[in-house]
PDB file of C-alpha atoms in Angstrom:
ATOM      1  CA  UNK K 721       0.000   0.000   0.000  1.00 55.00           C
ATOM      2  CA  UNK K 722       1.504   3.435  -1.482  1.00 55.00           C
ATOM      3  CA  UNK K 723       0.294   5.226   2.286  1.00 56.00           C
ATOM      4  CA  UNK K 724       2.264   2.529   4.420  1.00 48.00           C
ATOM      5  CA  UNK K 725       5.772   3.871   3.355  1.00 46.00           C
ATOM      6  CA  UNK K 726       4.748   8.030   4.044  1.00 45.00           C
ATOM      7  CA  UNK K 727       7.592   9.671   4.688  1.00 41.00           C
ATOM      8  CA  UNK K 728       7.057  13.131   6.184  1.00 44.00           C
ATOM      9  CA  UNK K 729       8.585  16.087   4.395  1.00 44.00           C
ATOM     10  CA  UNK K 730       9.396  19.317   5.645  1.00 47.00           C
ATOM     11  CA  UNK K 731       6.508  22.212   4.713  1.00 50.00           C
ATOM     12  CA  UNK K 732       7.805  25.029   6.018  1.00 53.00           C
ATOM     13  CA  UNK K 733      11.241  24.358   4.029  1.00 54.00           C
ATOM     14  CA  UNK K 734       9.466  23.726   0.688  1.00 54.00           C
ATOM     15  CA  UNK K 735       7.647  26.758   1.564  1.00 54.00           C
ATOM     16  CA  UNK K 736      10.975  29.108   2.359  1.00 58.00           C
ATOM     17  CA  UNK K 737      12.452  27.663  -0.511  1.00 54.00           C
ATOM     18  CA  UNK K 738       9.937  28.592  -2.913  1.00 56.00           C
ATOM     19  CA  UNK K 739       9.502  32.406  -1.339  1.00 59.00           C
ATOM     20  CA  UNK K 740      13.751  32.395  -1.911  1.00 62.00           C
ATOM     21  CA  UNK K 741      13.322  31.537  -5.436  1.00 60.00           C
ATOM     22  CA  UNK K 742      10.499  33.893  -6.282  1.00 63.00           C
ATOM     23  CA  UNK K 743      12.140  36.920  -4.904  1.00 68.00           C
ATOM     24  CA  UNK K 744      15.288  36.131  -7.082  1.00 65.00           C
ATOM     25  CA  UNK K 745      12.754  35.433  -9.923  1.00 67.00           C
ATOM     26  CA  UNK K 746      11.721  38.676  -9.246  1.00 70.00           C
ATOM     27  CA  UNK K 747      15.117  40.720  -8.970  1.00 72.00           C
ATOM     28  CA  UNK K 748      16.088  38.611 -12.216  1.00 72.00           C
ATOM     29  CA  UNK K 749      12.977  40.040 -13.900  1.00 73.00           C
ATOM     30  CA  UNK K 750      13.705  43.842 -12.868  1.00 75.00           C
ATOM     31  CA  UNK K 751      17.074  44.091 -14.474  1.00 74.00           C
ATOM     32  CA  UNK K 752      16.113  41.683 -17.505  1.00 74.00           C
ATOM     33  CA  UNK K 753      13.652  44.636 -17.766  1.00 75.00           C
ATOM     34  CA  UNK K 754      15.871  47.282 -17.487  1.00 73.00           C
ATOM     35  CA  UNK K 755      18.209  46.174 -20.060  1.00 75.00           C
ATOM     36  CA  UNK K 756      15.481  45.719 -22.302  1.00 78.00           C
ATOM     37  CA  UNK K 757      14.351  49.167 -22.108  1.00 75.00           C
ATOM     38  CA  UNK K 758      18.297  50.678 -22.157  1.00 70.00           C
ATOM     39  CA  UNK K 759      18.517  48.669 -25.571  1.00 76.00           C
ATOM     40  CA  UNK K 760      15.501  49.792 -27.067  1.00 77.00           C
ATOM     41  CA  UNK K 761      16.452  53.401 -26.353  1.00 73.00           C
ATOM     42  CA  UNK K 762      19.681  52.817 -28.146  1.00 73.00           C
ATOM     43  CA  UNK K 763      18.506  51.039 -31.032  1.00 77.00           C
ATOM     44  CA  UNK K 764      15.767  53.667 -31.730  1.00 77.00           C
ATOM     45  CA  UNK K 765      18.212  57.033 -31.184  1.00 75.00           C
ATOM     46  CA  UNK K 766      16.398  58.225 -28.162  1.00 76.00           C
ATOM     47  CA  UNK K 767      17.987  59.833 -24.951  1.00 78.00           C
ATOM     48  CA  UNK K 768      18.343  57.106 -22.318  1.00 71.00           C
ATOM     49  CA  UNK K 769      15.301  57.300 -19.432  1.00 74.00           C
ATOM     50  CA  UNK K 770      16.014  59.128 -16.706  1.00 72.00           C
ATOM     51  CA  UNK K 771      16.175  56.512 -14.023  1.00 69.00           C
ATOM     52  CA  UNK K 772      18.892  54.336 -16.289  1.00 69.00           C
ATOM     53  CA  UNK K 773      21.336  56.620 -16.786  1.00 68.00           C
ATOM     54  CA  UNK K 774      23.371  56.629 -13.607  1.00 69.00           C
ATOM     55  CA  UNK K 775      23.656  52.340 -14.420  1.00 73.00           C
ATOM     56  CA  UNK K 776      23.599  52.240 -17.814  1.00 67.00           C
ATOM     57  CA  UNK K 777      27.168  51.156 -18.294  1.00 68.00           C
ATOM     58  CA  UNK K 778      26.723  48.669 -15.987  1.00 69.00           C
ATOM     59  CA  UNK K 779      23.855  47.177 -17.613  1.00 62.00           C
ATOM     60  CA  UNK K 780      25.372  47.658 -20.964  1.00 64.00           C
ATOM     61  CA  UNK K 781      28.386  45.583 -20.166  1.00 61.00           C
ATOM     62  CA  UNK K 782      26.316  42.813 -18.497  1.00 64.00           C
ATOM     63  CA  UNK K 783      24.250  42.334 -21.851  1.00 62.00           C
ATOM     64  CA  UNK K 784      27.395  42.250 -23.484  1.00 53.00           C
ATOM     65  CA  UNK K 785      28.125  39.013 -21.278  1.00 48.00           C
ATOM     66  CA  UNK K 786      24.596  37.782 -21.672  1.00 55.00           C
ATOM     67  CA  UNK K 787      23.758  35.167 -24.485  1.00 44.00           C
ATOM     68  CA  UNK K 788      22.097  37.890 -27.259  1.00 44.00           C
ATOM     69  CA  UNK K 789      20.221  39.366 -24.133  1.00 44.00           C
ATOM     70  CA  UNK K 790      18.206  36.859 -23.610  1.00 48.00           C
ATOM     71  CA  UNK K 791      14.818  37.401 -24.762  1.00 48.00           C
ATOM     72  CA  UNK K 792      12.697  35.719 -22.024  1.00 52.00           C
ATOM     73  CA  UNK K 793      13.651  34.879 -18.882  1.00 51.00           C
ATOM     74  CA  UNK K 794      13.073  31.477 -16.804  1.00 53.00           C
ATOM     75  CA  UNK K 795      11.489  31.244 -13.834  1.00 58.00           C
ATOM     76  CA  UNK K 796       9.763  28.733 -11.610  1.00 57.00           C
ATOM     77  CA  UNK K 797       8.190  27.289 -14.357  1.00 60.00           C
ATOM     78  CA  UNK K 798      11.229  25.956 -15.846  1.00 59.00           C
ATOM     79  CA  UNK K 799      12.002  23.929 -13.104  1.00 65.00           C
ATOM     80  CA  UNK K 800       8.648  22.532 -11.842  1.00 80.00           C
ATOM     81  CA  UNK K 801       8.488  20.019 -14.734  1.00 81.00           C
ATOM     82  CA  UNK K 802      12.578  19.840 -15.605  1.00 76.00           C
ATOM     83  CA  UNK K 803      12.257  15.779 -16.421  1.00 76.00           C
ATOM     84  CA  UNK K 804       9.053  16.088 -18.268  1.00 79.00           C
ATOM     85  CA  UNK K 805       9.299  13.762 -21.239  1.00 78.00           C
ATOM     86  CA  UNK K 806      12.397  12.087 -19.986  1.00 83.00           C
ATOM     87  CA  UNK K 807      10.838  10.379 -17.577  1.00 87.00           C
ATOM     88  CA  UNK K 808       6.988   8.874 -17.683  1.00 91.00           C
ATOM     89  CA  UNK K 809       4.913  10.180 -15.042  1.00 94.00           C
ATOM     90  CA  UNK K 810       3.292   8.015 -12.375  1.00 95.00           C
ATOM     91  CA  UNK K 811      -0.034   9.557 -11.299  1.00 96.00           C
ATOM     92  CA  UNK K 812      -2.267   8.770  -8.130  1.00 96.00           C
ATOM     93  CA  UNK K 813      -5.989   9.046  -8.308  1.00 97.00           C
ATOM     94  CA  UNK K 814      -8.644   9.144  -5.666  1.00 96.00           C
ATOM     95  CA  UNK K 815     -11.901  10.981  -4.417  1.00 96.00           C
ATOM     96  CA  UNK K 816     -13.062  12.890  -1.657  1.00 93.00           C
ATOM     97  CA  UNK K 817     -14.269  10.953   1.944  1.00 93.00           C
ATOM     98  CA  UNK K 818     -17.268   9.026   1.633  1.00 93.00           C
ATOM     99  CA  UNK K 819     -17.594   8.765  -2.586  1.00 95.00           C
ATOM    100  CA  UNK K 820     -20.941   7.959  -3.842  1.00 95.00           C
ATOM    101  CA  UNK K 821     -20.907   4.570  -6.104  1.00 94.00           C
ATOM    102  CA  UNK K 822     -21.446   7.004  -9.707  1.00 94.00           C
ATOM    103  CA  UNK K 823     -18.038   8.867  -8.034  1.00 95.00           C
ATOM    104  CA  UNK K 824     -16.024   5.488  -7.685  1.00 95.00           C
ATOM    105  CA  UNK K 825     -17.091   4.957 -11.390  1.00 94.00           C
ATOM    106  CA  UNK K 826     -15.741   8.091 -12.104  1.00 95.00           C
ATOM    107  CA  UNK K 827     -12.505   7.642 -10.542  1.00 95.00           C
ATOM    108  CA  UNK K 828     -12.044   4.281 -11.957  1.00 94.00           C
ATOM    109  CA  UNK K 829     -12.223   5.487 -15.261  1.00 93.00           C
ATOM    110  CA  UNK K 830      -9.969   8.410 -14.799  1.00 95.00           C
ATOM    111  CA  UNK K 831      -7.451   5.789 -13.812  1.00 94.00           C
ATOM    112  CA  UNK K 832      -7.714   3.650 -16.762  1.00 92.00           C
ATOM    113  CA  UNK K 833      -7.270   6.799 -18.640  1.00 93.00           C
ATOM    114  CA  UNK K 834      -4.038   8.138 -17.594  1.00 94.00           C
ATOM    115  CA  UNK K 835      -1.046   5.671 -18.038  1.00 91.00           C
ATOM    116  CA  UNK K 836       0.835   4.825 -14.873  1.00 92.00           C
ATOM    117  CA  UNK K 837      -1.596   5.852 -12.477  1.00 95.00           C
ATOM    118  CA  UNK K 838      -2.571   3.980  -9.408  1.00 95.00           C
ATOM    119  CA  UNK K 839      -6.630   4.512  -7.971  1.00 95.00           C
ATOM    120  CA  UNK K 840      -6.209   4.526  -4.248  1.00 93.00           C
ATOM    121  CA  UNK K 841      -9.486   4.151  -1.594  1.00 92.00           C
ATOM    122  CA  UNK K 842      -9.291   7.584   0.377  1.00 92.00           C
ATOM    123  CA  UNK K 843     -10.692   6.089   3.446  1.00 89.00           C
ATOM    124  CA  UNK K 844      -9.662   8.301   6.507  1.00 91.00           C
ATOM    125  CA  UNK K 845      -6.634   9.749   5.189  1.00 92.00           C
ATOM    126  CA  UNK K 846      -6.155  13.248   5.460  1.00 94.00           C
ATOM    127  CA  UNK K 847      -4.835  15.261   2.611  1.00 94.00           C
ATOM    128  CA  UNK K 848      -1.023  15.458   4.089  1.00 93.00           C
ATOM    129  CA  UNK K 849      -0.596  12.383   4.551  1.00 94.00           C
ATOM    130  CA  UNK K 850      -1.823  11.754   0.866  1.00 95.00           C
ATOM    131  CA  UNK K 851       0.795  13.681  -0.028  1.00 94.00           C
ATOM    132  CA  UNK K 852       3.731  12.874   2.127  1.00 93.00           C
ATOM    133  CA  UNK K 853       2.960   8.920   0.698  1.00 94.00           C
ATOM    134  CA  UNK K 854       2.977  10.232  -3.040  1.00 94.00           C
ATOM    135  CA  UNK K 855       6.343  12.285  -2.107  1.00 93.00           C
ATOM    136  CA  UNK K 856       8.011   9.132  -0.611  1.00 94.00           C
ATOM    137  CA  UNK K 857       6.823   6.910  -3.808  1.00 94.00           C
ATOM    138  CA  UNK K 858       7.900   9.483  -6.209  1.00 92.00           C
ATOM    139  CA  UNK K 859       4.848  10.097  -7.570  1.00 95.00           C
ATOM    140  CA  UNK K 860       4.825  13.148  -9.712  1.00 94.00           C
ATOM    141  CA  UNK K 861       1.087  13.918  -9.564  1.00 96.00           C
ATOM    142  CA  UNK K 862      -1.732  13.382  -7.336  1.00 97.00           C
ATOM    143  CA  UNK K 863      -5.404  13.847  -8.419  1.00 97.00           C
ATOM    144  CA  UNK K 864      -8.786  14.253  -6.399  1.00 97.00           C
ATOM    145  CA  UNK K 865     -12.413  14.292  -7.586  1.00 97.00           C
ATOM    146  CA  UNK K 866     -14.896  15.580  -5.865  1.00 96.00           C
ATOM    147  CA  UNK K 867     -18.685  15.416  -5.817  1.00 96.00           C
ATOM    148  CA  UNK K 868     -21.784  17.215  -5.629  1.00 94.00           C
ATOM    149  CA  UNK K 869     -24.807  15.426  -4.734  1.00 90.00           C
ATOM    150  CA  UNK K 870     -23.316  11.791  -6.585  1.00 90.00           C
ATOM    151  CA  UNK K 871     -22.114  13.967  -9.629  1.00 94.00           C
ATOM    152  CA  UNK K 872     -18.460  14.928  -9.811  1.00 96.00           C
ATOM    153  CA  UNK K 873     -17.656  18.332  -9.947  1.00 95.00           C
ATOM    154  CA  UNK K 874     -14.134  19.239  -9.311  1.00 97.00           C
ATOM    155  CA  UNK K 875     -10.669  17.780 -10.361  1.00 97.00           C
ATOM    156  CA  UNK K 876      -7.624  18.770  -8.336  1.00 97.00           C
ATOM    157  CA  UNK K 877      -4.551  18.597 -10.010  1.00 97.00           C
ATOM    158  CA  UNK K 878      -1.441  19.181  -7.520  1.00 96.00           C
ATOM    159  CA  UNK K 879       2.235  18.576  -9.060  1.00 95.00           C
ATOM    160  CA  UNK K 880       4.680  16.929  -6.990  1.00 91.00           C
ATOM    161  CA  UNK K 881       7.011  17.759  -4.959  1.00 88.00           C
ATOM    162  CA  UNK K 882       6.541  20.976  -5.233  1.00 87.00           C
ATOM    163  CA  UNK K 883       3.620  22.257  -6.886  1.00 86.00           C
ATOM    164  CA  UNK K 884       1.542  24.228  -8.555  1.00 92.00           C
ATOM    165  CA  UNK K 885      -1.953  22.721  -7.938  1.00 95.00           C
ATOM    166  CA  UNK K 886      -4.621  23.415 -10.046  1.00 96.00           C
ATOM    167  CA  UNK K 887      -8.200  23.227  -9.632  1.00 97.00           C
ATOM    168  CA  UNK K 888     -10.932  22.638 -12.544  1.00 97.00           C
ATOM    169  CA  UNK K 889     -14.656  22.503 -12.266  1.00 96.00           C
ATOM    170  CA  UNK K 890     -16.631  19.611 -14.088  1.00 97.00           C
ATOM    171  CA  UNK K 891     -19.588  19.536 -15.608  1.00 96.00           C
ATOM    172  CA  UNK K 892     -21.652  17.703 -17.999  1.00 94.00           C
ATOM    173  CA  UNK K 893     -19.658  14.528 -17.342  1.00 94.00           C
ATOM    174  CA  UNK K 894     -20.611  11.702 -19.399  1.00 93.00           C
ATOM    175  CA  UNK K 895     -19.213   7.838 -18.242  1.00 91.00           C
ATOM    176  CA  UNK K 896     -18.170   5.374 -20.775  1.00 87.00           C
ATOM    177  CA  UNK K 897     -21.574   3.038 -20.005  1.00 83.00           C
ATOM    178  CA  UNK K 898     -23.315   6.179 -20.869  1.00 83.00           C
ATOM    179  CA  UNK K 899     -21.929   6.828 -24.412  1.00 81.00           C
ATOM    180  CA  UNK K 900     -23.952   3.963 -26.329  1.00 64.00           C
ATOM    181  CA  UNK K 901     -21.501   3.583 -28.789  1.00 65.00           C
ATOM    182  CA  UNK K 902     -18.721   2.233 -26.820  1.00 59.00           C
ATOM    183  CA  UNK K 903     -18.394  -1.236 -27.154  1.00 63.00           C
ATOM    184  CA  UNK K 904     -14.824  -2.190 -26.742  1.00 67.00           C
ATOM    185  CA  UNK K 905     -12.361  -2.069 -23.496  1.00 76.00           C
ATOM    186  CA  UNK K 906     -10.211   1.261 -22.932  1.00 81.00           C
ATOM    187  CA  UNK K 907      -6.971   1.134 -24.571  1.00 84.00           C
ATOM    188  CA  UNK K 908      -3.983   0.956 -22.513  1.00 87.00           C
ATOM    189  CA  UNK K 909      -1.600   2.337 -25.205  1.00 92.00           C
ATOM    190  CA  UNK K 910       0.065   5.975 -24.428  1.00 94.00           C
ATOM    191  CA  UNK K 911      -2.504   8.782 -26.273  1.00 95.00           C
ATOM    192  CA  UNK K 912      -1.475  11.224 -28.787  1.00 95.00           C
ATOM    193  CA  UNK K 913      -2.527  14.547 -26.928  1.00 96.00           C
ATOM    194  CA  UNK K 914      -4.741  17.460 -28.909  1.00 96.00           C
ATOM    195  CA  UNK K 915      -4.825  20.904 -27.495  1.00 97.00           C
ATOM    196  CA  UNK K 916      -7.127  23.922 -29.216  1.00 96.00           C
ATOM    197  CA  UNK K 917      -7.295  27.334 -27.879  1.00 94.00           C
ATOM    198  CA  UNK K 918      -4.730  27.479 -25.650  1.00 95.00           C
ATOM    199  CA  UNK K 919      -2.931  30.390 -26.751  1.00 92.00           C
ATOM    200  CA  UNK K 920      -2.377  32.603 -23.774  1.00 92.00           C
ATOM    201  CA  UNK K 921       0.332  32.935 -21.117  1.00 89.00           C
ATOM    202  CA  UNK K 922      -2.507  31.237 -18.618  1.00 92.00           C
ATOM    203  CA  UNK K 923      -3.689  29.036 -21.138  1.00 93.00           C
ATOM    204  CA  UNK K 924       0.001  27.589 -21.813  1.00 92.00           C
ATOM    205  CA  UNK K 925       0.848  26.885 -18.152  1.00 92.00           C
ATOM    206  CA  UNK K 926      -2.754  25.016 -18.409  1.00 95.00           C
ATOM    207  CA  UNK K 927      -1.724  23.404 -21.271  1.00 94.00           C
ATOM    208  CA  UNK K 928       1.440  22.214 -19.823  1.00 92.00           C
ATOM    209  CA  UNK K 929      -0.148  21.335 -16.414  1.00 94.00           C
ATOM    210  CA  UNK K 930      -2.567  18.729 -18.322  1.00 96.00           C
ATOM    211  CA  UNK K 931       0.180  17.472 -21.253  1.00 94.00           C
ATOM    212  CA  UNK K 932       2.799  16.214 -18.490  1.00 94.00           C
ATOM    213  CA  UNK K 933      -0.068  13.781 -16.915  1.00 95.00           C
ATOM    214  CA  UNK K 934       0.622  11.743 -20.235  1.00 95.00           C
ATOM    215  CA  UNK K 935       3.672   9.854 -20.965  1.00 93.00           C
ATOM    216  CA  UNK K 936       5.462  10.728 -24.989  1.00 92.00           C
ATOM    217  CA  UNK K 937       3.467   8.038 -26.707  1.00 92.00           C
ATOM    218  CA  UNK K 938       4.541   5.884 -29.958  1.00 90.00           C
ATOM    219  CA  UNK K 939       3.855   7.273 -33.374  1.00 90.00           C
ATOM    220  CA  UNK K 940       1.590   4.038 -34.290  1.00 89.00           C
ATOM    221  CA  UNK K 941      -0.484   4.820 -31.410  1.00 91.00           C
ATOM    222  CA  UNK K 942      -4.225   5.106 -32.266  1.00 91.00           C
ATOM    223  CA  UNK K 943      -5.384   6.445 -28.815  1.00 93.00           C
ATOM    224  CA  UNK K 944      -6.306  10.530 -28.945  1.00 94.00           C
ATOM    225  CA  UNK K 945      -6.859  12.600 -26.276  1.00 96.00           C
ATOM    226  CA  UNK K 946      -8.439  16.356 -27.004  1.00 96.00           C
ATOM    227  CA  UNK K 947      -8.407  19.288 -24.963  1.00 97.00           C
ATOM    228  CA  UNK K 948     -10.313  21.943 -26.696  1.00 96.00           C
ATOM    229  CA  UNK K 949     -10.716  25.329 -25.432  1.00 96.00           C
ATOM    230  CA  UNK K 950     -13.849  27.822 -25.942  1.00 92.00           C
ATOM    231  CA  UNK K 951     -14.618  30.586 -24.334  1.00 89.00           C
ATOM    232  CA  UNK K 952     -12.549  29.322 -21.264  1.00 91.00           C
ATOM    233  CA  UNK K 953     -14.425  25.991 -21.072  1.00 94.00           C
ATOM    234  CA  UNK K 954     -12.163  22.982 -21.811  1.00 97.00           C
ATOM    235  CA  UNK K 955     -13.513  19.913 -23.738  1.00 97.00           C
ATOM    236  CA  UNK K 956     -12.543  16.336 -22.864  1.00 97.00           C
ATOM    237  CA  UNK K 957     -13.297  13.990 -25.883  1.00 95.00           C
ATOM    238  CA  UNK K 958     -11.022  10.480 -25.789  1.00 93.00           C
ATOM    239  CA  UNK K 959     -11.595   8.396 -29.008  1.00 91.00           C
ATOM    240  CA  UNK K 960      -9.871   5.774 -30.728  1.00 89.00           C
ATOM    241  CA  UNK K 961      -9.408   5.872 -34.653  1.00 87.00           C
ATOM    242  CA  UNK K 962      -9.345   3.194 -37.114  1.00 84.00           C
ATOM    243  CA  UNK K 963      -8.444   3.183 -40.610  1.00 80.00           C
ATOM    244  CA  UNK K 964     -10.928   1.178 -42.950  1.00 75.00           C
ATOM    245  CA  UNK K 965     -10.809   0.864 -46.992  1.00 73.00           C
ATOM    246  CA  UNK K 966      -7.422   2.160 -47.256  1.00 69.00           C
ATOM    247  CA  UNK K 967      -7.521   5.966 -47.081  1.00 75.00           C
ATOM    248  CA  UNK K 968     -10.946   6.716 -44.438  1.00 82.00           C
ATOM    249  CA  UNK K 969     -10.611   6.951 -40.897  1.00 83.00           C
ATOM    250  CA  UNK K 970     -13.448   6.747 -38.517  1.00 85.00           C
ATOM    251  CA  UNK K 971     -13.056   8.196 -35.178  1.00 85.00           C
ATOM    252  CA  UNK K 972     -14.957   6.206 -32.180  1.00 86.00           C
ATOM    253  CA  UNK K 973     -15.370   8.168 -28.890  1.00 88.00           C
ATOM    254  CA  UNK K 974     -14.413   5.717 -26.116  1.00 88.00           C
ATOM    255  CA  UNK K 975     -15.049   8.192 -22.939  1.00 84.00           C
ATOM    256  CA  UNK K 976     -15.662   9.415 -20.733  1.00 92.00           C
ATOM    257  CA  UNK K 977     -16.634  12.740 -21.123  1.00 93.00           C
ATOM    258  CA  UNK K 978     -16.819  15.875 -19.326  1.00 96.00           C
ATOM    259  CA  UNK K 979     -16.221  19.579 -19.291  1.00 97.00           C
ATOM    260  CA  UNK K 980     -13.567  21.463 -17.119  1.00 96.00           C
ATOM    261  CA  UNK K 981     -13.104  25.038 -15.962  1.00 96.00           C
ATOM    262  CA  UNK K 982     -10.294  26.695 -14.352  1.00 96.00           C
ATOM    263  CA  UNK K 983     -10.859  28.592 -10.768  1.00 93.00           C
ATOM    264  CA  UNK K 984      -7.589  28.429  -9.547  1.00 95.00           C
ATOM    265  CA  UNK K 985      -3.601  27.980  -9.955  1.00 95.00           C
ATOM    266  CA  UNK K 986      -1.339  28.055  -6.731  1.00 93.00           C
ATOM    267  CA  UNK K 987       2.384  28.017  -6.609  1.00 88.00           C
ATOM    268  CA  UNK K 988       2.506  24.893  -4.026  1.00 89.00           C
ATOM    269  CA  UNK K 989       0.998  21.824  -2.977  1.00 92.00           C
ATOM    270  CA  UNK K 990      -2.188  21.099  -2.104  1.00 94.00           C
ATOM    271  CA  UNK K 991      -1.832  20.494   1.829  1.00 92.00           C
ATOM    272  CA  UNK K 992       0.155  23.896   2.196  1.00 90.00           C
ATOM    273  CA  UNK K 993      -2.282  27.057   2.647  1.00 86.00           C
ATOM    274  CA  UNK K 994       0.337  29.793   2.375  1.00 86.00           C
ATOM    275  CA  UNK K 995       1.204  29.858  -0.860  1.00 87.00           C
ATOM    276  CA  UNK K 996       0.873  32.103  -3.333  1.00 87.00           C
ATOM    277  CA  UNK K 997      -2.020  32.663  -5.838  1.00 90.00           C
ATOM    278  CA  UNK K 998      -0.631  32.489  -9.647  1.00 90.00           C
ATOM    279  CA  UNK K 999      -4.216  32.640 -10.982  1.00 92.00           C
ATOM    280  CA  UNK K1000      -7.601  32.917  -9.294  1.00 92.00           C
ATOM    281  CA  UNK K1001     -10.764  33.282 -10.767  1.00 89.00           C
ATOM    282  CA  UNK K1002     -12.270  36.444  -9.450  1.00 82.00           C
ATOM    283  CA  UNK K1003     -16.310  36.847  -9.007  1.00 73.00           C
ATOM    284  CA  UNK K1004     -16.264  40.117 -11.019  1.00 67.00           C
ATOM    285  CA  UNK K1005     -14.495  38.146 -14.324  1.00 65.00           C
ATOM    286  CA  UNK K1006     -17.397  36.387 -14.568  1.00 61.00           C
ATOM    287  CA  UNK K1007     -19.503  39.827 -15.940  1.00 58.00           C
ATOM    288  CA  UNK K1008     -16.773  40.685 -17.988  1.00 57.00           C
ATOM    289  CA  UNK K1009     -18.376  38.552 -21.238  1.00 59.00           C
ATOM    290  CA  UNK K1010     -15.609  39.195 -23.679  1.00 61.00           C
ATOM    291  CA  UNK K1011     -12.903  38.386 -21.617  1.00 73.00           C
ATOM    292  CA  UNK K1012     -10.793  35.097 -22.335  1.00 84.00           C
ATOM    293  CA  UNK K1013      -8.285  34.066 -20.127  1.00 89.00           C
ATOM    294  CA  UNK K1014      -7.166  30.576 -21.964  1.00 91.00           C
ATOM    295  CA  UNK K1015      -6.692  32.453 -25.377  1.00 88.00           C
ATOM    296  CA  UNK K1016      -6.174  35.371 -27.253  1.00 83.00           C
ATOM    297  CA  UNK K1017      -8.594  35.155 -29.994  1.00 74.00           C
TER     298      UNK K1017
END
């Protein structure tokens, strides 16, 4: 049993850690911006600003140094998922206390959906010690579904070992017993992944917060997996495709089905509470119609 081997794991060091880091993100950004501005005022004949001149030099030799002035900076992002497709993720799945039987379902089929991933019964466990097992058993992610009145209605997506952890709202979830159609077992092959719409700085990170749940599959793989975005509401369609008198390919949806929405993004784990927000889905951006967070267009 993954929770018999829980190691505990420092919080408040994790936590210090990732406060360090962020403030040198944040000095890193300052003079990245800086230099950005000195060069633009050179390029384009203008006076230098004001508050560059007195370090100007200074900055202008550092760029010198600086691979072509680098045009974007990392930051904890970089780091958060450095042995993505290197290494296969191994996922853990389970619900909230006391899942209704149409939950269970739910989960079930989640975990037949993801490679690598391991369904485990909540039972009394609180969500620390969830976490300290996954840490312990290298895990790299750790899922929970919730419910609302025996439908589920949340997905909780927390990275491991150090975050971010983000949280989608479900809706109109369909099981695979409830898409007549289906007929044949779920596929255990690794899915070719298709993402629509996600073509904003938030919608990216989304992007790559869902992508690095699946392992790099094979190119003969006939297993597809679709994220589509619209209007901030993200799609799940799985299917499996078959190719039939030579050229035609028929797509069969294989399930389940259900639609997600982003309310929130924090920088750590899911059993820390201070953190910090990257993303929060304010009451008021909910009035603001023509507003998309996930794209541009």
């Amino acid at each position: 049993d993954i929770l018999c081997e829980a190691v505990p794991v420092g919080g408040s060091s994790c936590l210090q850690y990732k406060h360090r880091r962020k403030s040198l993100e944040d000095q890193e950004k300052r003079i990245h911006d800086r230099k950005k501005a000195l060069k633009a005022a050179v390029d384009s004949g203008k006076p230098i600003p004001t508050e560059l001149r007195k370090e100007a030099d200074a900055l202008h030799k550092s760029s010198q140094h600086n691979d072509a002035d680098r045009e974007e900076i990392h930051d904890h992002v970089d780091d958060e998922y450095v042995y993505a497709g290197v290494e296969d993720p191994k996922l853990v799945i389970t619900t909230a206390h006391d899942p209704s039987s149409r939950l269970k379902q739910f989960c079930k089929e989640m975990c037949l959906l993801f490679p690598n991933c391991q369904r485990l019964n909540r039972g009394n466990h609180v969500v620390g010690q969830l976490v300290s097992a996954c840490r312990s058993n290298n895990v790299t992610d750790l899922l929970i579904v919730h419910e609302h009145r025996g439908e589920p209605d949340c997905l909780i997506v927390c990275h491991l070992p150090f975050g971010p952890t983000a949280s989608f709202q479900l809706s109109h979830t369909l099981m695979r017993h409830d898409i007549t159609e289906n007929k044949e077992k779920m596929s255990q092959v690794f899915p070719h992944l298709v993402f629509n719409g996600f073509s904003s700085k938030l919608g990216n990170r989304v992007k790559d917060i869902l992508r690095y749940l699946f392992p790099v599959p094979k190119e003969d793989s006939r297993r597809i997996v679709t994220f589509v975005n619209d209007d901030d509401y993200i799609s799940f369609r799985h299917h499996m495709y078959k190719k039939a008198d030579g050229k035609a390919i028929t797509l069969e949806e294989v399930g389940p089905r259900f639609e997600m929405k982003l309310f929130e993004i924090k920088l750590g784990t899911i059993d820390q509470t201070d953190v910090d927000l990257e993303w929060k889905l304010r009451p008021f951006m909910n009035t603001s119609k023509k507003r998309k967070h996930l794209s541009t267009e």
